[in-house]
N, CA, C and O atoms as a DFTB+ gen file, in Angstrom:
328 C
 N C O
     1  1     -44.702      19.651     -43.349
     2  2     -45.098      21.012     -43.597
     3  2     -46.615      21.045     -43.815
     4  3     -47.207      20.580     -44.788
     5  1     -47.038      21.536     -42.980
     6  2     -48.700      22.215     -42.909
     7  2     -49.135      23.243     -44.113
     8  3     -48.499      24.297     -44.133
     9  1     -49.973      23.094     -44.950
    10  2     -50.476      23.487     -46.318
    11  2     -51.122      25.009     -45.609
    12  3     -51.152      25.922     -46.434
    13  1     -51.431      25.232     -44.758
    14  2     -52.325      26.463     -44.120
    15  2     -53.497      26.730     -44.756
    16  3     -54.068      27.820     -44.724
    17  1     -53.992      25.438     -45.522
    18  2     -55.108      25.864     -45.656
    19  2     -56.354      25.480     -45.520
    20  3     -56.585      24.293     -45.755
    21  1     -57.385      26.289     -45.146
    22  2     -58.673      26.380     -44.166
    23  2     -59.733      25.559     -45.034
    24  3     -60.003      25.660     -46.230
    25  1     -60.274      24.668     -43.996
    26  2     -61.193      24.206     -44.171
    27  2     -62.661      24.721     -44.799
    28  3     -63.276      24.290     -45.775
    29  1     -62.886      25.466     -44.162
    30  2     -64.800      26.320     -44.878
    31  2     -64.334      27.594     -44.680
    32  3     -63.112      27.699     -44.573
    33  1     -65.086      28.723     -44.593
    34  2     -64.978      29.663     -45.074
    35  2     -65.315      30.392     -43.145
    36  3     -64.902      31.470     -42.718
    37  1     -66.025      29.513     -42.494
    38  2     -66.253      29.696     -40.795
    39  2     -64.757      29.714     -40.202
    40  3     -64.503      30.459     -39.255
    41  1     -63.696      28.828     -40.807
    42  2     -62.645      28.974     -40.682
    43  2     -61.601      29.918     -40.886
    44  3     -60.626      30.153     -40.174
    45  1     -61.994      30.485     -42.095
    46  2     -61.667      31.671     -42.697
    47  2     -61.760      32.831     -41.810
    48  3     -60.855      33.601     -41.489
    49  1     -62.934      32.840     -41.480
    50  2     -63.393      34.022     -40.681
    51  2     -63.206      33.790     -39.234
    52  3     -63.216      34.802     -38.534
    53  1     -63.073      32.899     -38.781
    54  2     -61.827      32.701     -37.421
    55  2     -60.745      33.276     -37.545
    56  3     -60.580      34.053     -36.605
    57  1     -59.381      33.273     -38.710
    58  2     -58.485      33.794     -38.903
    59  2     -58.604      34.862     -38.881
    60  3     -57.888      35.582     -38.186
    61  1     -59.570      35.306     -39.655
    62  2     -59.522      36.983     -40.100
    63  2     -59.954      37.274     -38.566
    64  3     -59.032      37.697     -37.869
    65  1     -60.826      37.165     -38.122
    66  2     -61.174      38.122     -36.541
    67  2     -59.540      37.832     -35.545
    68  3     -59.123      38.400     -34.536
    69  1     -59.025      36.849     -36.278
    70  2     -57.858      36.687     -34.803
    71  2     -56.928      37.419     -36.108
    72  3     -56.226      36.515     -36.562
    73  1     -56.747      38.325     -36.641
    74  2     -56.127      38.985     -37.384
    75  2     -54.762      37.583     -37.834
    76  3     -53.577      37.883     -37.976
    77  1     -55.067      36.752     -37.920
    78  2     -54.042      35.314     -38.316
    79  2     -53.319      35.653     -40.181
    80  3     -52.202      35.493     -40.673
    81  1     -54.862      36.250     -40.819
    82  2     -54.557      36.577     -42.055
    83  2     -54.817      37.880     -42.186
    84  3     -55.289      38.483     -41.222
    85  1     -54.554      38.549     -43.402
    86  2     -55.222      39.693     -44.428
    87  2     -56.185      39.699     -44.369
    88  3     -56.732      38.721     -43.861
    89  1     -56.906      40.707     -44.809
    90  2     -58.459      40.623     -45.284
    91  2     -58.440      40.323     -47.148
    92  3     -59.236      39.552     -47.685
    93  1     -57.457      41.043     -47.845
    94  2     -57.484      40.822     -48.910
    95  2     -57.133      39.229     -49.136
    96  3     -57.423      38.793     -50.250
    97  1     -56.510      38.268     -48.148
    98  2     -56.098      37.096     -48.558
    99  2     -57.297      35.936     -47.755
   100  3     -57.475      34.765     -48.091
   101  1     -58.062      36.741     -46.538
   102  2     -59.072      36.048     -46.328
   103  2     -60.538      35.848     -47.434
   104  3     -61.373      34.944     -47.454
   105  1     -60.395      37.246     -48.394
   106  2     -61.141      37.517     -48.973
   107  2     -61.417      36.384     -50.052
   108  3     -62.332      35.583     -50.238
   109  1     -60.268      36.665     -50.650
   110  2     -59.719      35.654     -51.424
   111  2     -60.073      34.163     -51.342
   112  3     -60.593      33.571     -52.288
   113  1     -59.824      33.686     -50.383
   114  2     -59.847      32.587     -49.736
   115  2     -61.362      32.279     -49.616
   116  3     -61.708      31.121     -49.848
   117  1     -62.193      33.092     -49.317
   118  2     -63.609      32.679     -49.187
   119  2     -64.137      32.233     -50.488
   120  3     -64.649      31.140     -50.733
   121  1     -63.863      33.655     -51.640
   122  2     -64.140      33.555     -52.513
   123  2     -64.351      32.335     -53.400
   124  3     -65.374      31.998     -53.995
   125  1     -62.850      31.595     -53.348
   126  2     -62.644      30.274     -53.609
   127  2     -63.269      29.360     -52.968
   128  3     -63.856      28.488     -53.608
   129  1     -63.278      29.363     -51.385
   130  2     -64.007      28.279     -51.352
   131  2     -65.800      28.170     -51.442
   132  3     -66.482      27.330     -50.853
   133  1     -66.274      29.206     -52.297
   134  2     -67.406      28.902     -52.085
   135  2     -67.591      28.476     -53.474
   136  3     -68.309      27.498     -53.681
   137  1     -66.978      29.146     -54.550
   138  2     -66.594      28.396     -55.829
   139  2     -66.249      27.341     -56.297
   140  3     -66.501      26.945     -57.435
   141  1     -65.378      26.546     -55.110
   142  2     -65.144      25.030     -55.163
   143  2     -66.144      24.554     -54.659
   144  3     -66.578      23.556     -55.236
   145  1     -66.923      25.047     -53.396
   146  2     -67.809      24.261     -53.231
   147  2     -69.102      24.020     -54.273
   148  3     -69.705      22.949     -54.345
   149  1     -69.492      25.496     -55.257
   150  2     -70.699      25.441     -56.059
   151  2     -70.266      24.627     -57.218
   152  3     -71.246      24.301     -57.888
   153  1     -69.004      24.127     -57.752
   154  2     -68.336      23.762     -58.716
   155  2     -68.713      22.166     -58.734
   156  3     -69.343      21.625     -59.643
   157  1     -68.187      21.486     -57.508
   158  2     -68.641      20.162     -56.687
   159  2     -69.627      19.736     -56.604
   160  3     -69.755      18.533     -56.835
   161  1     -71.086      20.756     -56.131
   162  2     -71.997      20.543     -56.232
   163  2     -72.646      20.330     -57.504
   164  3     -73.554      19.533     -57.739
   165  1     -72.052      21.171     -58.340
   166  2     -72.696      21.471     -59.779
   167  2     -72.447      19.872     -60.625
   168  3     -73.176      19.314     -61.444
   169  1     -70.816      19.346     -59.911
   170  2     -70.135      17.974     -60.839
   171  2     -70.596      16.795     -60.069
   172  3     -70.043      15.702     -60.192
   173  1     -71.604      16.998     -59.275
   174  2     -72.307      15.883     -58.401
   175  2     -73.570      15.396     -58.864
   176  3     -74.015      14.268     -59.073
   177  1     -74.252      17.131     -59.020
   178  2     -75.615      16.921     -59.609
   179  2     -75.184      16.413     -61.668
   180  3     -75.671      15.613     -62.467
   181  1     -74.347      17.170     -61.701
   182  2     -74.251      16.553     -63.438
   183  2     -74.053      14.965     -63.381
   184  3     -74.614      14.196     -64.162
   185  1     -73.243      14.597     -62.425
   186  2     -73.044      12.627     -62.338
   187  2     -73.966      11.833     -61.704
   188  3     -73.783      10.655     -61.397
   189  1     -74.976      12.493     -61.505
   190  2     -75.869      11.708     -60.648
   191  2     -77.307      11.777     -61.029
   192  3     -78.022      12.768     -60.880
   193  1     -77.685      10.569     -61.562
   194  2     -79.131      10.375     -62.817
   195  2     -80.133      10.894     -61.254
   196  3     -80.123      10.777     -60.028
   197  1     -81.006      11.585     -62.515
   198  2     -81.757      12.484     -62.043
   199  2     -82.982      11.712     -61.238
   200  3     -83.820      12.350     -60.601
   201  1     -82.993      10.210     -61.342
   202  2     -83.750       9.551     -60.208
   203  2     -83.438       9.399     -58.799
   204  3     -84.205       9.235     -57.851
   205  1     -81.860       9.502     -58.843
   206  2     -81.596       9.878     -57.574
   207  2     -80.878      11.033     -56.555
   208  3     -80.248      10.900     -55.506
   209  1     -81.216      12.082     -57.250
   210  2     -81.062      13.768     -56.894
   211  2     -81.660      13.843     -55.217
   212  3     -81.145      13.603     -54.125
   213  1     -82.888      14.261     -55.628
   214  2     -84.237      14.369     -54.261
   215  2     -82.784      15.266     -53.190
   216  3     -82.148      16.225     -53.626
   217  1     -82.608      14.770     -52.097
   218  2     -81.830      16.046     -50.888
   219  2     -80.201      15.791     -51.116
   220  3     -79.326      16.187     -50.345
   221  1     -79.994      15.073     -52.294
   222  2     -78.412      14.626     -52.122
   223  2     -77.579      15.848     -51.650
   224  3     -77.905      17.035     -51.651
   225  1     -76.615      15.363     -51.315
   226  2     -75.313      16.288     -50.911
   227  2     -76.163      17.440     -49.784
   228  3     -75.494      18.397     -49.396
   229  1     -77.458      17.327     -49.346
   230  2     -77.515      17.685     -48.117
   231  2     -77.664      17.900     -46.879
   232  3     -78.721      17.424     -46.464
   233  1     -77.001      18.459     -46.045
   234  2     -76.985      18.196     -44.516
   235  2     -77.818      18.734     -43.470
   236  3     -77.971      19.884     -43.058
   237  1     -78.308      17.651     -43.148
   238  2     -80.150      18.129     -42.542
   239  2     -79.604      17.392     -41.082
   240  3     -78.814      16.496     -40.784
   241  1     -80.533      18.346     -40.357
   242  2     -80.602      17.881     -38.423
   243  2     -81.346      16.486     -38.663
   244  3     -82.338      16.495     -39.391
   245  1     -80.861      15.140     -38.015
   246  2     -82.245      14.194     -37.391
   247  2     -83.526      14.755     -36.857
   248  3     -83.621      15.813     -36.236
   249  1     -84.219      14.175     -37.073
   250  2     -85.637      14.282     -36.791
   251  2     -85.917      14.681     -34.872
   252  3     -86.971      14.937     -34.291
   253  1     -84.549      14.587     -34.351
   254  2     -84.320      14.677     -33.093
   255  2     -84.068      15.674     -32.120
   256  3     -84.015      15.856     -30.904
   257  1     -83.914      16.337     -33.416
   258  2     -83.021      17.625     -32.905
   259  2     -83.193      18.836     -33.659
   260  3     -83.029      18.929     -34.876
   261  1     -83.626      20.012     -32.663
   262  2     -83.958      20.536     -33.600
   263  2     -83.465      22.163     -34.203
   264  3     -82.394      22.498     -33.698
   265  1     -83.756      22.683     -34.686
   266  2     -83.131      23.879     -35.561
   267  2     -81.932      24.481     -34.850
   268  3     -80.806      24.728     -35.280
   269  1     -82.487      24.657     -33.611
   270  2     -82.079      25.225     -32.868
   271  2     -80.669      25.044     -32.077
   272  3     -79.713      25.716     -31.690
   273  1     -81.245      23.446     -32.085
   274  2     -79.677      22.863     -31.250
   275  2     -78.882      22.908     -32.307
   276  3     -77.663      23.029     -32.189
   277  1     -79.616      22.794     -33.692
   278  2     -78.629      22.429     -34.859
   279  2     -77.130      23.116     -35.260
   280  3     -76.008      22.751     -35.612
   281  1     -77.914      24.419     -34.953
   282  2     -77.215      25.535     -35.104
   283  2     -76.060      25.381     -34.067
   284  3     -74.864      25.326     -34.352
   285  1     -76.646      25.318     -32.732
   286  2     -75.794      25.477     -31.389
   287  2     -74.635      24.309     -31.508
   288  3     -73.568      24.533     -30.935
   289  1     -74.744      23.500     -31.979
   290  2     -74.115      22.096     -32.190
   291  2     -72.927      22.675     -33.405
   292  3     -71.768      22.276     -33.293
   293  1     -73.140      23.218     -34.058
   294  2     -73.013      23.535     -35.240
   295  2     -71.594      24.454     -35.147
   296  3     -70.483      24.226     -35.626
   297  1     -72.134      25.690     -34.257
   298  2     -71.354      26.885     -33.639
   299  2     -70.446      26.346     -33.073
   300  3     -69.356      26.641     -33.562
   301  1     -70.394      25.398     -31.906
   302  2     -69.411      24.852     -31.237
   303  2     -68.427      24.142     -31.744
   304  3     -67.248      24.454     -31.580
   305  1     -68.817      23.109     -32.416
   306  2     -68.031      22.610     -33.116
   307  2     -67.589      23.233     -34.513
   308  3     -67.209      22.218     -35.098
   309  1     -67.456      24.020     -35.174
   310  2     -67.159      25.217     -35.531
   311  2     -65.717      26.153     -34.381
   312  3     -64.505      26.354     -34.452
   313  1     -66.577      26.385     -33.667
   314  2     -65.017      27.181     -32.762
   315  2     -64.391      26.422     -32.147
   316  3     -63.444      26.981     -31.595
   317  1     -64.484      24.831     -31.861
   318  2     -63.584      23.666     -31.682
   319  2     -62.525      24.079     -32.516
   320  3     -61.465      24.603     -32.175
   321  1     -63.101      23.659     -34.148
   322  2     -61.968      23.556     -35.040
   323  2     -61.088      24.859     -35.303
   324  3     -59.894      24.860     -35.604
   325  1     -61.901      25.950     -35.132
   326  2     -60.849      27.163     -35.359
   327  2     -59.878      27.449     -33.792
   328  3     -59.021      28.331     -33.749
């Protein structure tokens, strides 16, 4: 049995445009996950001595590639998963 539940919140909003969910239960659903995600972040930066903070936990393009594709790379694989 499949849990039905969505990965990020890009996911979320895949469902909701393919009318898959509610809006009140997509709503919902965002809500939370952006709360779990600031929650995580918040219990990452509290466990992690402040010498080694600097870009932790974030997700930056290589030096290779740039904003642009980042995004485009980003989008696609994005509507892969939904």
């Amino acid at each position: 049995h499949v849990s039905g539940g969505h990965v990020n919140p890009a996911v979320t909003a895949g469902m909701l445009i393919g009318r898959r969910i509610s809006v009140l239960r997509g709503l919902i659903y965002i809500v939370g996950q952006l709360l779990g995600s600031a929650m995580g972040a918040a219990l990452l930066l509290a466990l992690t001595p402040r010498s080694r903070v600097g870009s932790l936990g974030m997700t930056l393009p290589s030096g290779e590639v740039s904003m642009g594709q980042a995004v485009g790379i980003d989008l696609m694989l994005g509507f892969l998963l939904v």
